[in-house]
């Protein structure tokens, strides 16, 4: 038996013993645990699952144990992810800290920043939000204007961030700010860690046409941030942001693997196909099969990229590729289910709809958001064209 086989068996045994049966079912809408200082649980099982995974260090399985991580290598981390997925375990918590800023601090943070922030992220005790987008800077992120002016050992921050997910319940924000207006567009940007309880920070939730949303707009009015909270050197923010967006895209390309609230695509498709109009059934069946094959091919491709990475091949450019494929496949799967369900899927709420059908319309709409968040599909294609394929910009 190889070490990997033994490790897989030990993970399987541990998960069988420690993941409560109720945590092996898709969570209801809103039934996920958000890391942070305002932790709350829907059930005893949800709390047990959170605490057991936390104590294993498996919120951040590949981080060093001294920062509260699991100390696993890349192969072991992948085995853990596969076993969590195989058992259909729910994600024990959602935490942008672990997915995004944590890896950047591990690579580029000061020893003080690592000691202050990583253990709280790895234990799910501190919630982080991302302050990148601004009213005039989304895809063109380097056009950001939020200004940080140096005043002794502090920066004084003025401006606004928008589309900041869950800012109203987060403890800290990692943000891109302009520290030098005279430098070039990319050169004048720095990354700051901002305590959301600082005087001058205000958060306004944004309502959308579909109702309440998790988006917020955050305003900074002469907010004082210690220079010690700057990650990397002044002006290094753009390089750090690129690294962070790579981590974000990698994390997003795994969405759906671990039972985030979702629909069992094949189970629902099997249920709906016999009910569909006989004339269009062959075409719909073809779409279902294509979607299932795309998903399978996607899993094999990520596995191949993982093996290539282990063999020393640079696979960093593939993060954009996987983010693009995963979010577009996910959208297509929901489109297929909507086509299968026809007018039955148009219900929004009410007792007439069973659970999955009720979720469908919302999740179909939601599937589009993944093609925007973390950089739109068009931007991923631009990145692929330039950085992976080496094509010239603007066709020139
Ligand atoms: C669910 C969700 C969560 C989010 N959470 C956060 C968050 O926590 N923090 C945060 O900072 N931001 C967040 N965002 C914002 C997100 O990063 C931006 O919406 C995204 O980068 C696009 O920017 P924009 O909305 O300004 O659109 P725009 O940049 O105005 O784009 C509009 C359209 O033009 C296209 N386009 C723009 N430029 C090009 C180009 N060069 N080539 C081809 N097409 C182009 C885009 O693809 C898009 O279709 C979130 C967004 C979503 C949907």
Coordinates of C-alpha atoms and ligand atoms in Angstrom, one line a residue:
X1 CA 0.0 0.0 0.0
X2 CA 1.4 3.4 -0.9
X3 CA 1.5 6.4 1.5
X4 CA -1.2 8.0 -0.6
X5 CA -3.5 5.0 -0.3
X6 CA -2.9 4.8 3.4
X7 CA -3.6 8.5 3.7
X8 CA -6.8 8.3 1.7
X9 CA -8.0 5.5 3.9
X10 CA -7.3 7.4 7.1
X11 CA -9.1 10.5 5.7
X12 CA -12.0 8.3 4.7
X13 CA -12.2 6.7 8.1
X14 CA -12.0 10.1 9.8
X15 CA -14.7 11.6 7.7
X16 CA -17.0 8.6 8.1
X17 CA -16.7 8.9 11.9
X18 CA -16.8 12.7 12.2
X19 CA -19.0 14.1 9.5
X20 CA -22.6 14.0 10.8
X21 CA -25.1 12.4 8.4
X22 CA -27.0 15.7 8.3
X23 CA -23.9 17.4 6.9
X24 CA -23.8 15.0 4.0
X25 CA -26.8 16.5 2.4
X26 CA -27.0 19.6 0.3
X27 CA -27.6 22.6 2.6
X28 CA -30.8 24.6 2.3
X29 CA -30.5 28.1 1.0
X30 CA -28.7 30.2 3.6
X31 CA -27.7 27.0 5.4
X32 CA -23.9 27.7 5.3
X33 CA -21.7 28.8 8.1
X34 CA -19.9 32.1 7.5
X35 CA -16.6 32.4 9.3
X36 CA -16.1 35.4 11.6
X37 CA -16.6 36.9 15.0
X38 CA -20.4 36.6 14.7
X39 CA -20.5 32.9 14.1
X40 CA -23.9 31.2 14.3
X41 CA -25.1 27.7 13.7
X42 CA -28.5 26.3 12.5
X43 CA -28.0 22.9 14.2
X44 CA -25.9 20.9 16.6
X45 CA -24.6 18.9 13.7
X46 CA -23.5 22.0 11.8
X47 CA -21.6 23.2 14.9
X48 CA -20.0 19.8 15.4
X49 CA -18.9 19.6 11.8
X50 CA -17.4 23.1 12.0
X51 CA -15.5 22.4 15.2
X52 CA -14.2 19.0 14.2
X53 CA -12.8 20.3 10.9
X54 CA -11.4 23.3 12.6
X55 CA -9.6 21.2 15.2
X56 CA -8.1 19.0 12.4
X57 CA -6.7 22.2 10.8
X58 CA -8.7 21.3 7.7
X59 CA -10.2 24.7 7.1
X60 CA -6.7 25.4 5.7
X61 CA -5.4 21.9 5.1
X62 CA -2.2 23.0 3.2
X63 CA -1.2 25.7 5.6
X64 CA 1.6 25.1 8.2
X65 CA 0.3 23.7 11.5
X66 CA 1.9 26.7 13.3
X67 CA -0.6 29.0 11.7
X68 CA -3.5 26.7 12.5
X69 CA -3.4 24.8 9.2
X70 CA -3.4 21.0 8.6
X71 CA 0.2 20.8 7.4
X72 CA -0.8 18.7 4.4
X73 CA 1.1 18.6 1.1
X74 CA -0.5 19.2 -2.3
X75 CA -1.4 15.6 -3.0
X76 CA -2.8 15.0 0.5
X77 CA -4.9 18.2 0.2
X78 CA -6.3 17.0 -3.1
X79 CA -7.1 13.6 -1.6
X80 CA -8.9 15.3 1.3
X81 CA -10.9 17.4 -1.2
X82 CA -11.8 14.3 -3.2
X83 CA -12.9 12.4 -0.2
X84 CA -15.0 15.3 1.1
X85 CA -16.6 15.5 -2.4
X86 CA -17.1 11.7 -2.6
X87 CA -19.0 11.7 0.8
X88 CA -20.9 14.8 -0.3
X89 CA -19.8 16.6 2.9
X90 CA -20.9 20.2 3.2
X91 CA -18.3 22.9 3.2
X92 CA -17.9 23.3 7.0
X93 CA -17.6 27.1 6.5
X94 CA -17.1 29.9 4.0
X95 CA -14.1 32.2 4.5
X96 CA -12.5 34.5 1.9
X97 CA -9.6 34.8 4.3
X98 CA -8.5 31.2 3.8
X99 CA -9.2 31.2 0.1
X100 CA -7.7 34.5 -0.9
X101 CA -5.8 36.8 1.4
X102 CA -4.4 34.0 3.5
X103 CA -2.3 32.5 0.7
X104 CA -1.0 36.0 -0.2
X105 CA 0.1 36.6 3.4
X106 CA 1.8 33.2 3.5
X107 CA 3.7 34.2 0.4
X108 CA 4.3 37.9 0.9
X109 CA 3.1 39.0 4.4
X110 CA 5.4 40.2 7.2
X111 CA 6.1 37.8 10.1
X112 CA 3.9 40.1 12.3
X113 CA 1.0 40.0 9.7
X114 CA 1.2 36.2 9.4
X115 CA 1.2 35.8 13.2
X116 CA -1.7 38.3 13.7
X117 CA -4.0 37.1 10.9
X118 CA -3.4 33.6 9.8
X119 CA -4.4 31.6 12.9
X120 CA -7.8 33.5 13.2
X121 CA -8.5 32.7 9.5
X122 CA -7.5 29.1 9.9
X123 CA -9.9 28.7 12.8
X124 CA -12.8 30.5 11.1
X125 CA -12.9 33.2 13.8
X126 CA -12.3 36.3 11.6
X127 CA -14.4 37.2 8.5
X128 CA -12.6 39.0 5.6
X129 CA -14.1 40.9 2.7
X130 CA -12.5 42.0 -0.6
X131 CA -12.3 45.7 -1.3
X132 CA -11.2 45.7 -5.0
X133 CA -14.1 46.9 -7.2
X134 CA -15.1 50.6 -7.2
X135 CA -17.9 52.5 -8.9
X136 CA -15.6 53.3 -11.9
X137 CA -13.2 50.3 -11.6
X138 CA -14.4 46.7 -12.2
X139 CA -12.8 44.9 -15.1
X140 CA -10.5 47.8 -15.4
X141 CA -9.4 47.3 -11.8
X142 CA -6.2 49.3 -12.2
X143 CA -8.4 52.4 -12.7
X144 CA -9.2 52.4 -9.0
X145 CA -9.2 55.8 -7.2
X146 CA -9.6 55.1 -3.5
X147 CA -6.8 57.3 -2.1
X148 CA -4.4 56.5 0.8
X149 CA -2.1 59.4 1.8
X150 CA 0.8 58.8 4.0
X151 CA 0.8 60.7 7.4
X152 CA 3.7 59.5 9.6
X153 CA 3.1 55.8 10.5
X154 CA -0.4 55.8 9.1
X155 CA -2.2 56.1 5.8
X156 CA -5.3 58.3 5.6
X157 CA -7.9 56.6 3.4
X158 CA -10.7 58.3 1.5
X159 CA -13.0 56.8 -1.2
X160 CA -15.4 54.0 -1.8
X161 CA -15.5 50.3 -2.7
X162 CA -18.6 48.6 -4.3
X163 CA -20.0 45.1 -4.7
X164 CA -18.2 44.2 -1.5
X165 CA -19.7 40.8 -0.7
X166 CA -20.9 40.5 3.0
X167 CA -19.0 43.7 4.0
X168 CA -21.7 44.3 6.6
X169 CA -20.7 41.1 8.5
X170 CA -16.9 41.2 8.0
X171 CA -14.3 42.0 10.6
X172 CA -11.4 42.9 8.2
X173 CA -11.0 43.9 4.6
X174 CA -8.1 43.5 2.3
X175 CA -8.2 46.4 -0.2
X176 CA -6.4 47.9 -3.1
X177 CA -5.8 51.6 -2.8
X178 CA -3.9 54.3 -4.7
X179 CA -0.8 55.4 -2.7
X180 CA 0.8 57.4 -5.6
X181 CA -1.4 59.3 -8.0
X182 CA 1.6 60.5 -10.0
X183 CA 3.0 57.0 -10.7
X184 CA 1.6 54.9 -13.6
X185 CA -1.8 53.4 -13.4
X186 CA -0.6 50.0 -12.1
X187 CA 2.5 51.3 -10.2
X188 CA 0.7 53.6 -7.8
X189 CA -1.4 50.8 -6.1
X190 CA -0.8 49.2 -2.7
X191 CA -2.6 46.6 -0.7
X192 CA -3.9 47.4 2.8
X193 CA -5.4 45.3 5.6
X194 CA -8.2 47.4 7.1
X195 CA -10.0 46.8 10.4
X196 CA -13.7 47.3 9.6
X197 CA -14.3 48.7 13.1
X198 CA -11.9 51.7 12.3
X199 CA -13.5 55.1 12.8
X200 CA -14.7 56.5 9.4
X201 CA -15.6 53.1 7.8
X202 CA -19.3 52.9 6.9
X203 CA -21.1 50.1 5.1
X204 CA -24.3 50.4 3.1
X205 CA -26.1 47.2 2.0
X206 CA -27.2 47.3 -1.7
X207 CA -30.7 46.1 -2.6
X208 CA -31.1 44.6 -6.1
X209 CA -34.1 44.2 -8.3
X210 CA -34.4 40.6 -7.0
X211 CA -34.5 41.9 -3.4
X212 CA -32.0 42.0 -0.7
X213 CA -28.4 41.1 -1.7
X214 CA -25.1 40.3 -0.1
X215 CA -23.5 43.3 -1.8
X216 CA -22.5 46.4 0.0
X217 CA -20.9 49.7 -0.7
X218 CA -18.2 50.7 1.7
X219 CA -17.1 54.3 2.3
X220 CA -13.9 55.5 3.8
X221 CA -13.9 59.0 5.4
X222 CA -10.4 59.9 6.7
X223 CA -9.9 56.3 7.9
X224 CA -6.4 55.9 9.5
X225 CA -4.7 52.6 8.7
X226 CA -1.2 51.8 10.2
X227 CA 1.5 51.5 7.6
X228 CA 2.3 48.2 9.2
X229 CA -1.0 46.9 7.7
X230 CA 0.4 47.4 4.2
X231 CA 1.1 44.0 2.5
X232 CA 4.4 44.1 0.6
X233 CA 6.1 47.3 -0.5
X234 CA 4.4 50.5 -1.4
X235 CA 3.4 50.3 -5.1
X236 CA 3.5 46.5 -5.1
X237 CA -0.3 46.1 -4.8
X238 CA -0.9 45.2 -8.4
X239 CA 1.5 42.2 -8.4
X240 CA -0.1 41.1 -5.1
X241 CA -3.6 41.5 -6.6
X242 CA -2.7 39.4 -9.5
X243 CA -1.5 36.6 -7.2
X244 CA -4.6 37.0 -5.1
X245 CA -7.0 36.8 -8.1
X246 CA -5.2 33.6 -9.1
X247 CA -6.1 32.2 -5.7
X248 CA -9.6 33.5 -6.0
X249 CA -10.0 31.9 -9.5
X250 CA -8.6 28.6 -8.2
X251 CA -11.1 28.7 -5.3
X252 CA -14.0 29.5 -7.6
X253 CA -13.1 26.7 -10.0
X254 CA -13.8 24.3 -7.1
X255 CA -17.2 25.8 -6.3
X256 CA -19.8 23.1 -6.3
X257 CA -17.4 20.3 -5.5
X258 CA -18.2 20.4 -1.8
X259 CA -21.9 20.7 -1.6
X260 CA -22.3 24.4 -1.6
X261 CA -26.1 25.0 -1.7
X262 CA -26.9 23.4 -5.0
X263 CA -28.9 21.0 -7.1
X264 CA -27.9 17.5 -8.0
X265 CA -27.9 18.1 -11.7
X266 CA -28.1 14.5 -13.0
X267 CA -30.8 13.4 -10.4
X268 CA -33.0 16.4 -11.3
X269 CA -32.4 15.9 -15.1
X270 CA -33.4 12.2 -14.8
X271 CA -36.6 13.2 -13.0
X272 CA -37.5 15.9 -15.5
X273 CA -36.6 14.3 -18.8
X274 CA -39.5 11.8 -19.0
X275 CA -41.9 14.7 -18.3
X276 CA -40.6 16.9 -21.2
X277 CA -42.2 17.3 -24.5
X278 CA -41.6 14.2 -26.6
X279 CA -40.5 16.1 -29.7
X280 CA -37.8 18.0 -28.0
X281 CA -36.7 15.2 -25.6
X282 CA -33.8 13.8 -27.8
X283 CA -32.3 17.3 -28.0
X284 CA -32.7 17.9 -24.3
X285 CA -31.2 14.4 -23.5
X286 CA -28.3 15.4 -25.7
X287 CA -27.7 18.6 -23.7
X288 CA -27.9 16.6 -20.4
X289 CA -25.3 14.2 -21.7
X290 CA -23.0 16.9 -23.0
X291 CA -23.2 18.8 -19.6
X292 CA -22.4 15.6 -17.7
X293 CA -19.5 14.8 -20.0
X294 CA -18.1 18.4 -19.8
X295 CA -18.2 18.1 -16.0
X296 CA -16.3 14.8 -16.1
X297 CA -13.8 16.2 -18.6
X298 CA -13.3 19.2 -16.4
X299 CA -12.5 17.0 -13.4
X300 CA -10.0 15.0 -15.4
X301 CA -8.4 18.2 -16.7
X302 CA -8.0 19.7 -13.2
X303 CA -6.5 16.4 -12.1
X304 CA -4.0 16.5 -15.0
X305 CA -3.1 20.1 -14.2
X306 CA -2.5 19.1 -10.6
X307 CA -0.2 16.3 -11.7
X308 CA 1.7 18.6 -14.1
X309 CA 2.1 21.2 -11.3
X310 CA 3.6 18.5 -9.1
X311 CA 6.0 17.6 -11.9
X312 CA 7.3 21.2 -11.9
X313 CA 5.3 22.5 -14.9
X314 CA 4.1 26.1 -14.6
X315 CA 0.3 25.8 -14.5
X316 CA -0.5 29.2 -13.0
X317 CA -2.1 30.5 -16.3
X318 CA -4.6 27.7 -16.1
X319 CA -6.4 29.3 -13.1
X320 CA -8.2 31.7 -15.6
X321 CA -9.0 28.7 -17.9
X322 CA -10.5 26.7 -15.1
X323 CA -12.4 29.6 -13.6
X324 CA -13.9 30.3 -17.1
X325 CA -14.8 26.7 -17.8
X326 CA -16.3 26.0 -14.4
X327 CA -18.5 29.0 -14.3
X328 CA -19.6 28.6 -17.9
X329 CA -20.4 24.9 -17.4
X330 CA -22.3 25.6 -14.3
X331 CA -24.4 28.2 -16.1
X332 CA -25.0 25.8 -19.0
X333 CA -26.1 23.1 -16.6
X334 CA -28.7 25.4 -15.0
X335 CA -29.8 26.5 -18.5
X336 CA -30.3 22.9 -19.4
X337 CA -32.4 22.2 -16.3
X338 CA -34.5 25.3 -17.0
X339 CA -35.1 24.1 -20.5
X340 CA -36.1 20.7 -19.1
X341 CA -38.5 22.1 -16.5
X342 CA -40.1 24.6 -18.9
X343 CA -42.8 26.7 -17.2
X344 CA -42.6 24.5 -14.1
X345 CA -39.3 26.2 -13.2
X346 CA -40.7 29.7 -13.2
X347 CA -42.0 29.4 -9.6
X348 CA -40.2 31.5 -7.1
X349 CA -41.8 30.4 -3.9
X350 CA -44.8 28.5 -2.6
X351 CA -45.9 25.0 -1.4
X352 CA -46.7 23.8 -4.9
X353 CA -43.0 23.4 -5.7
X354 CA -40.8 20.7 -4.2
X355 CA -37.4 21.7 -2.8
X356 CA -35.2 21.4 -5.9
X357 CA -37.7 23.0 -8.2
X358 CA -38.1 25.8 -5.8
X359 CA -34.3 26.4 -5.8
X360 CA -34.0 26.1 -9.6
X361 CA -35.0 29.6 -10.8
X362 CA -32.9 31.3 -8.1
X363 CA -29.9 29.1 -8.7
X364 CA -30.2 29.6 -12.5
X365 CA -30.0 33.3 -12.0
X366 CA -27.2 32.9 -9.5
X367 CA -25.2 30.8 -11.9
X368 CA -24.6 33.9 -14.0
X369 CA -23.0 35.7 -11.0
X370 CA -20.1 33.3 -11.1
X371 CA -19.4 34.3 -14.6
X372 CA -18.9 37.9 -13.3
X373 CA -17.4 37.6 -9.8
X374 CA -13.6 37.3 -9.7
X375 CA -13.3 38.7 -13.2
X376 CA -15.9 38.2 -16.0
X377 CA -15.7 35.4 -18.5
X378 CA -14.6 37.9 -21.2
X379 CA -11.8 39.0 -19.0
X380 CA -10.7 35.4 -18.4
X381 CA -10.6 34.9 -22.2
X382 CA -8.5 38.0 -22.6
X383 CA -6.1 36.7 -19.9
X384 CA -5.9 33.3 -21.7
X385 CA -5.3 35.0 -25.1
X386 CA -2.5 37.2 -23.9
X387 CA -0.8 35.4 -21.0
X388 CA -1.4 31.7 -21.9
X389 CA -1.5 31.7 -25.7
X390 CA 0.7 34.8 -26.1
X391 CA -1.6 36.5 -28.6
X392 CA -1.1 40.3 -29.2
X393 CA -3.4 42.7 -27.4
X394 CA -6.2 44.5 -29.4
X395 CA -5.4 42.4 -32.5
X396 CA -2.3 44.4 -33.1
Ligands
LIG1 C1 -21.4 37.6 -7.0 C2 -20.4 38.7 -7.1 C3 -19.6 38.9 -6.0 C4 -18.7 40.0 -6.0 N1 -17.9 40.2 -4.9 C5 -17.0 41.2 -4.9 C6 -16.2 41.5 -3.8 O1 -16.4 40.9 -2.7 N2 -15.3 42.5 -3.8 C7 -15.1 43.2 -5.0 O2 -14.2 44.0 -5.0 N3 -15.8 43.0 -6.1 C8 -16.8 42.0 -6.1 N4 -17.6 41.8 -7.2 C9 -17.4 42.7 -8.4 C10 -16.8 42.0 -9.6 O3 -15.4 41.8 -9.4 C11 -17.0 42.9 -10.8 O4 -18.4 43.0 -11.0 C12 -16.4 42.4 -12.0 O5 -15.0 42.5 -12.0 C13 -16.8 43.2 -13.3 O6 -16.7 44.6 -13.1 P1 -18.0 45.5 -13.4 O7 -19.2 45.0 -12.7 O8 -17.5 46.9 -13.1 O9 -18.3 45.3 -14.9 P2 -17.6 46.1 -16.1 O10 -16.1 46.0 -15.9 O11 -18.2 47.4 -16.3 O12 -17.9 45.1 -17.4 C14 -19.2 45.2 -18.0 C15 -19.1 44.2 -19.2 O13 -18.1 44.6 -20.2 C16 -17.2 43.5 -20.4 N5 -15.8 44.0 -20.5 C17 -15.3 45.0 -19.7 N6 -14.0 45.1 -20.1 C18 -13.7 44.3 -21.2 C19 -12.6 44.0 -22.0 N7 -11.4 44.6 -21.8 N8 -12.7 43.0 -22.9 C20 -13.9 42.4 -23.1 N9 -15.0 42.6 -22.4 C21 -14.9 43.6 -21.4 C22 -17.3 42.6 -19.1 O14 -17.0 41.3 -19.4 C23 -18.8 42.8 -18.8 O15 -19.6 41.9 -19.6 C24 -18.5 40.8 -7.2 C25 -19.3 40.5 -8.3 C26 -20.3 39.5 -8.3 C27 -21.1 39.2 -9.5

